Amino acid sequence: MKKILLVEDDLTLSQGIEFTLLKEGFHVHVANTLKAADHIYINQEVDLILLDVMLPDGSGYDLCKRIREKSQVPIVFLTACDDEVNVVLGLDIGGDDYITKPFRVKELVSRIKAILRRGSPVEVNSTLQSGEITLDPLQGKVWKSGREILLSPMEWKLMKVFIQNTGQLLTRNTILEKLWDVSGEFVDDNTLSVYIRRLREKIEDKPSEPKFIETVRGMGYRWKQS
């Protein structure tokens, strides 16, 4: 039975999520403050954390940063803040996904299951090479001309999708399905634009003139290097 830590101070929402997850066969620990979440996380093993951003005693981003110092347990942010700055911040500090309120319960459960599927079994892929870019699935790291590029978890996964499909046209829906392993309709399309722009800023010499991630107007994207 997978164990989930739900950190949410809205009692009605928290109870609804807990009820649904229990029906889906999950074991759920519930906290409504950062202090309570810290206590549970320290004393209990959890497989995934659902983390509200705005809590009575601080920001969920702070808890995420502390956890990332010691663990790569999947973290999904739950928040009403859907502007690009908050999405980017949540992903950059180590969040695996970002879902904005209000959301459908089916959407939340699908994302949770997809993330947990991605985590097991451990990948045994060999290193992927594309031109001056090297990606190591076992270490979860990327290098460009021997220099490590620091990527958020989702940026790394997006890079892997592109390199594994070098030269192929990938529609936005195809990319979203590969990233989340669920129907693309559950994912905010704007978030993908954020990922791609941020990834270009990190790997391209001139992000405005990308040589790796090519935009195929009206159709999608293509990884050009081989």
Tab-separated table of C-alpha atoms in Angstrom:
chain	number	residue	atom	x	y	z
A	1	MET	CA	0.000	0.000	0.000
A	2	LYS	CA	1.520	3.313	-1.109
A	3	LYS	CA	1.729	5.970	1.594
A	4	ILE	CA	0.884	9.584	0.846
A	5	LEU	CA	1.498	12.642	3.013
A	6	LEU	CA	-1.225	15.227	2.378
A	7	VAL	CA	-0.318	18.729	3.588
A	8	GLU	CA	-3.394	20.953	3.215
A	9	ASP	CA	-4.966	23.468	5.614
A	10	ASP	CA	-8.386	23.644	3.910
A	11	LEU	CA	-10.283	21.110	6.024
A	12	THR	CA	-13.057	20.466	3.502
A	13	LEU	CA	-10.627	19.947	0.626
A	14	SER	CA	-8.312	17.849	2.774
A	15	GLN	CA	-11.120	15.533	3.844
A	16	GLY	CA	-12.308	15.151	0.260
A	17	ILE	CA	-8.838	14.268	-1.010
A	18	GLU	CA	-8.217	11.877	1.884
A	19	PHE	CA	-11.536	10.099	1.300
A	20	THR	CA	-10.802	9.663	-2.406
A	21	LEU	CA	-7.255	8.406	-1.866
A	22	LEU	CA	-8.402	5.906	0.739
A	23	LYS	CA	-10.967	4.569	-1.766
A	24	GLU	CA	-8.141	4.220	-4.302
A	25	GLY	CA	-6.200	2.023	-1.891
A	26	PHE	CA	-3.652	4.536	-0.578
A	27	HIS	CA	-2.623	5.004	3.037
A	28	VAL	CA	-2.881	8.713	3.875
A	29	HIS	CA	-1.136	10.829	6.525
A	30	VAL	CA	-2.738	14.271	6.890
A	31	ALA	CA	-1.131	17.498	8.136
A	32	ASN	CA	-2.510	21.038	8.081
A	33	THR	CA	0.674	22.913	9.042
A	34	LEU	CA	4.350	22.760	8.132
A	35	LYS	CA	5.193	21.740	11.702
A	36	ALA	CA	2.816	18.788	11.584
A	37	ALA	CA	4.089	17.820	8.122
A	38	ASP	CA	7.697	17.903	9.323
A	39	HIS	CA	6.834	15.622	12.229
A	40	ILE	CA	5.063	13.085	10.040
A	41	TYR	CA	7.771	13.117	7.370
A	42	ILE	CA	10.531	12.558	9.928
A	43	ASN	CA	8.719	9.695	11.654
A	44	GLN	CA	6.912	7.976	8.788
A	45	GLU	CA	7.970	6.569	5.436
A	46	VAL	CA	5.988	8.118	2.583
A	47	ASP	CA	5.950	7.422	-1.155
A	48	LEU	CA	4.598	10.806	-2.296
A	49	ILE	CA	3.771	14.204	-0.829
A	50	LEU	CA	0.811	16.404	-1.805
A	51	LEU	CA	1.901	19.832	-0.637
A	52	ASP	CA	-0.156	23.002	-0.411
A	53	VAL	CA	1.884	26.166	-0.982
A	54	MET	CA	0.135	28.564	1.391
A	55	LEU	CA	-0.015	27.176	4.930
A	56	PRO	CA	-0.756	28.860	8.295
A	57	ASP	CA	2.847	28.687	9.493
A	58	GLY	CA	4.723	29.268	6.231
A	59	SER	CA	5.210	28.226	2.629
A	60	GLY	CA	5.178	24.712	1.241
A	61	TYR	CA	8.167	25.748	-0.873
A	62	ASP	CA	10.267	25.865	2.306
A	63	LEU	CA	9.306	22.305	3.219
A	64	CYS	CA	10.106	21.161	-0.312
A	65	LYS	CA	13.585	22.692	-0.090
A	66	ARG	CA	14.275	20.946	3.228
A	67	ILE	CA	13.103	17.595	1.901
A	68	ARG	CA	15.182	17.920	-1.275
A	69	GLU	CA	18.319	18.261	0.835
A	70	LYS	CA	17.862	14.622	1.890
A	71	SER	CA	15.326	12.914	-0.340
A	72	GLN	CA	13.906	12.663	-3.865
A	73	VAL	CA	10.457	11.545	-2.713
A	74	PRO	CA	7.924	12.802	-5.316
A	75	ILE	CA	6.291	16.131	-4.416
A	76	VAL	CA	3.128	17.487	-6.047
A	77	PHE	CA	2.243	21.098	-5.247
A	78	LEU	CA	-1.414	21.982	-4.689
A	79	THR	CA	-2.105	25.684	-5.018
A	80	ALA	CA	-4.441	28.382	-6.259
A	81	CYS	CA	-1.422	30.307	-7.589
A	82	ASP	CA	-1.330	29.378	-11.265
A	83	ASP	CA	0.831	32.231	-12.589
A	84	GLU	CA	4.012	31.309	-14.417
A	85	VAL	CA	6.365	32.605	-11.711
A	86	ASN	CA	4.917	30.247	-9.106
A	87	VAL	CA	4.876	27.276	-11.475
A	88	VAL	CA	8.533	27.811	-12.372
A	89	LEU	CA	9.542	28.288	-8.730
A	90	GLY	CA	7.810	25.107	-7.615
A	91	LEU	CA	9.466	23.058	-10.341
A	92	ASP	CA	12.898	24.627	-9.946
A	93	ILE	CA	13.129	23.805	-6.232
A	94	GLY	CA	12.363	20.160	-6.884
A	95	GLY	CA	8.623	19.720	-7.326
A	96	ASP	CA	7.615	16.837	-9.594
A	97	ASP	CA	4.264	18.308	-10.579
A	98	TYR	CA	2.080	21.335	-9.988
A	99	ILE	CA	-1.717	21.242	-9.927
A	100	THR	CA	-3.862	24.328	-9.488
A	101	LYS	CA	-7.099	24.614	-7.519
A	102	PRO	CA	-9.857	23.930	-8.213
A	103	PHE	CA	-9.004	20.574	-9.738
A	104	ARG	CA	-10.895	17.413	-10.573
A	105	VAL	CA	-10.331	14.477	-8.252
A	106	LYS	CA	-9.846	12.217	-11.283
A	107	GLU	CA	-7.045	14.491	-12.449
A	108	LEU	CA	-5.275	14.390	-9.084
A	109	VAL	CA	-5.493	10.612	-8.761
A	110	SER	CA	-4.244	10.131	-12.334
A	111	ARG	CA	-1.209	12.328	-11.734
A	112	ILE	CA	-0.395	10.574	-8.469
A	113	LYS	CA	-0.544	7.135	-10.091
A	114	ALA	CA	1.524	8.306	-13.062
A	115	ILE	CA	4.272	9.707	-10.832
A	116	LEU	CA	4.377	6.559	-8.707
A	117	ARG	CA	4.603	4.400	-11.849
A	118	ARG	CA	7.533	6.469	-13.080
A	119	GLY	CA	9.413	5.791	-9.867
A	120	SER	CA	9.401	2.003	-10.178
A	121	PRO	CA	11.206	0.010	-11.317
A	122	VAL	CA	14.587	1.736	-11.305
A	123	GLU	CA	15.784	2.574	-14.780
A	124	VAL	CA	18.693	0.612	-16.192
A	125	ASN	CA	19.071	2.570	-19.427
A	126	SER	CA	22.551	3.284	-20.693
A	127	THR	CA	23.780	6.846	-21.102
A	128	LEU	CA	22.052	8.769	-23.904
A	129	GLN	CA	24.184	10.902	-26.213
A	130	SER	CA	23.025	13.571	-28.662
A	131	GLY	CA	25.760	15.755	-30.090
A	132	GLU	CA	27.348	17.635	-27.202
A	133	ILE	CA	24.531	16.641	-24.823
A	134	THR	CA	24.919	13.624	-22.517
A	135	LEU	CA	22.070	12.319	-20.358
A	136	ASP	CA	22.558	9.691	-17.648
A	137	PRO	CA	19.218	8.094	-16.609
A	138	LEU	CA	20.727	6.341	-13.591
A	139	GLN	CA	22.171	9.525	-12.097
A	140	GLY	CA	19.410	11.795	-13.375
A	141	LYS	CA	22.024	14.214	-14.697
A	142	VAL	CA	22.703	16.066	-17.945
A	143	TRP	CA	25.968	17.470	-19.313
A	144	LYS	CA	26.688	19.783	-22.229
A	145	SER	CA	30.261	19.574	-23.523
A	146	GLY	CA	31.279	18.059	-20.195
A	147	ARG	CA	29.628	20.758	-18.064
A	148	GLU	CA	26.730	19.647	-15.876
A	149	ILE	CA	23.437	21.433	-16.485
A	150	LEU	CA	21.170	21.686	-13.444
A	151	LEU	CA	17.604	20.833	-14.394
A	152	SER	CA	14.391	20.504	-12.407
A	153	PRO	CA	12.928	16.960	-12.306
A	154	MET	CA	10.374	17.733	-15.022
A	155	GLU	CA	12.916	19.527	-17.233
A	156	TRP	CA	15.114	16.435	-17.014
A	157	LYS	CA	12.211	14.187	-17.984
A	158	LEU	CA	11.358	16.482	-20.894
A	159	MET	CA	14.974	16.363	-22.079
A	160	LYS	CA	14.902	12.572	-21.933
A	161	VAL	CA	11.696	12.445	-23.994
A	162	PHE	CA	13.273	14.645	-26.670
A	163	ILE	CA	16.567	12.727	-26.884
A	164	GLN	CA	14.829	9.343	-26.966
A	165	ASN	CA	12.808	10.607	-29.932
A	166	THR	CA	15.574	12.433	-31.817
A	167	GLY	CA	14.462	13.642	-35.239
A	168	GLN	CA	10.809	12.774	-34.642
A	169	LEU	CA	8.011	15.334	-34.668
A	170	LEU	CA	6.361	15.338	-31.247
A	171	THR	CA	2.991	17.044	-30.861
A	172	ARG	CA	2.275	18.851	-27.619
A	173	ASN	CA	-0.249	16.166	-26.639
A	174	THR	CA	2.307	13.423	-27.300
A	175	ILE	CA	4.856	15.162	-25.079
A	176	LEU	CA	2.332	15.665	-22.283
A	177	GLU	CA	1.280	12.016	-22.416
A	178	LYS	CA	4.915	10.892	-22.227
A	179	LEU	CA	5.677	13.222	-19.322
A	180	TRP	CA	2.675	12.395	-17.180
A	181	ASP	CA	1.757	8.983	-18.588
A	182	VAL	CA	-1.891	10.036	-18.560
A	183	SER	CA	-4.188	11.734	-21.050
A	184	GLY	CA	-2.887	15.170	-21.989
A	185	GLU	CA	-6.291	16.700	-21.211
A	186	PHE	CA	-5.393	16.604	-17.515
A	187	VAL	CA	-2.377	18.856	-17.943
A	188	ASP	CA	-2.250	22.636	-18.227
A	189	ASP	CA	-0.830	23.201	-21.700
A	190	ASN	CA	0.734	26.482	-20.597
A	191	THR	CA	2.959	24.596	-18.165
A	192	LEU	CA	4.564	22.707	-21.046
A	193	SER	CA	5.450	26.029	-22.669
A	194	VAL	CA	7.167	27.042	-19.426
A	195	TYR	CA	9.172	23.789	-19.336
A	196	ILE	CA	10.306	24.124	-22.932
A	197	ARG	CA	11.298	27.771	-22.602
A	198	ARG	CA	13.225	27.096	-19.390
A	199	LEU	CA	14.945	24.076	-20.938
A	200	ARG	CA	16.010	26.139	-23.948
A	201	GLU	CA	17.419	28.806	-21.644
A	202	LYS	CA	19.612	26.178	-20.012
A	203	ILE	CA	20.835	24.140	-22.992
A	204	GLU	CA	20.791	26.474	-25.991
A	205	ASP	CA	23.632	28.885	-26.789
A	206	LYS	CA	20.980	31.277	-28.131
A	207	PRO	CA	17.511	30.367	-26.805
A	208	SER	CA	15.909	32.650	-29.402
A	209	GLU	CA	17.644	30.625	-32.132
A	210	PRO	CA	17.419	27.056	-30.792
A	211	LYS	CA	19.560	24.377	-32.406
A	212	PHE	CA	18.319	21.535	-30.214
A	213	ILE	CA	14.569	22.000	-29.651
A	214	GLU	CA	13.014	23.022	-32.946
A	215	THR	CA	9.489	24.442	-33.042
A	216	VAL	CA	7.447	23.012	-35.916
A	217	ARG	CA	4.828	25.713	-36.293
A	218	GLY	CA	1.294	24.532	-35.742
A	219	MET	CA	2.414	20.956	-35.103
A	220	GLY	CA	4.804	20.586	-32.183
A	221	TYR	CA	8.538	20.172	-31.548
A	222	ARG	CA	11.524	18.179	-32.806
A	223	TRP	CA	14.911	17.409	-31.218
A	224	LYS	CA	17.334	18.177	-34.040
A	225	GLN	CA	20.712	16.955	-32.770
A	226	SER	CA	21.829	13.367	-33.379
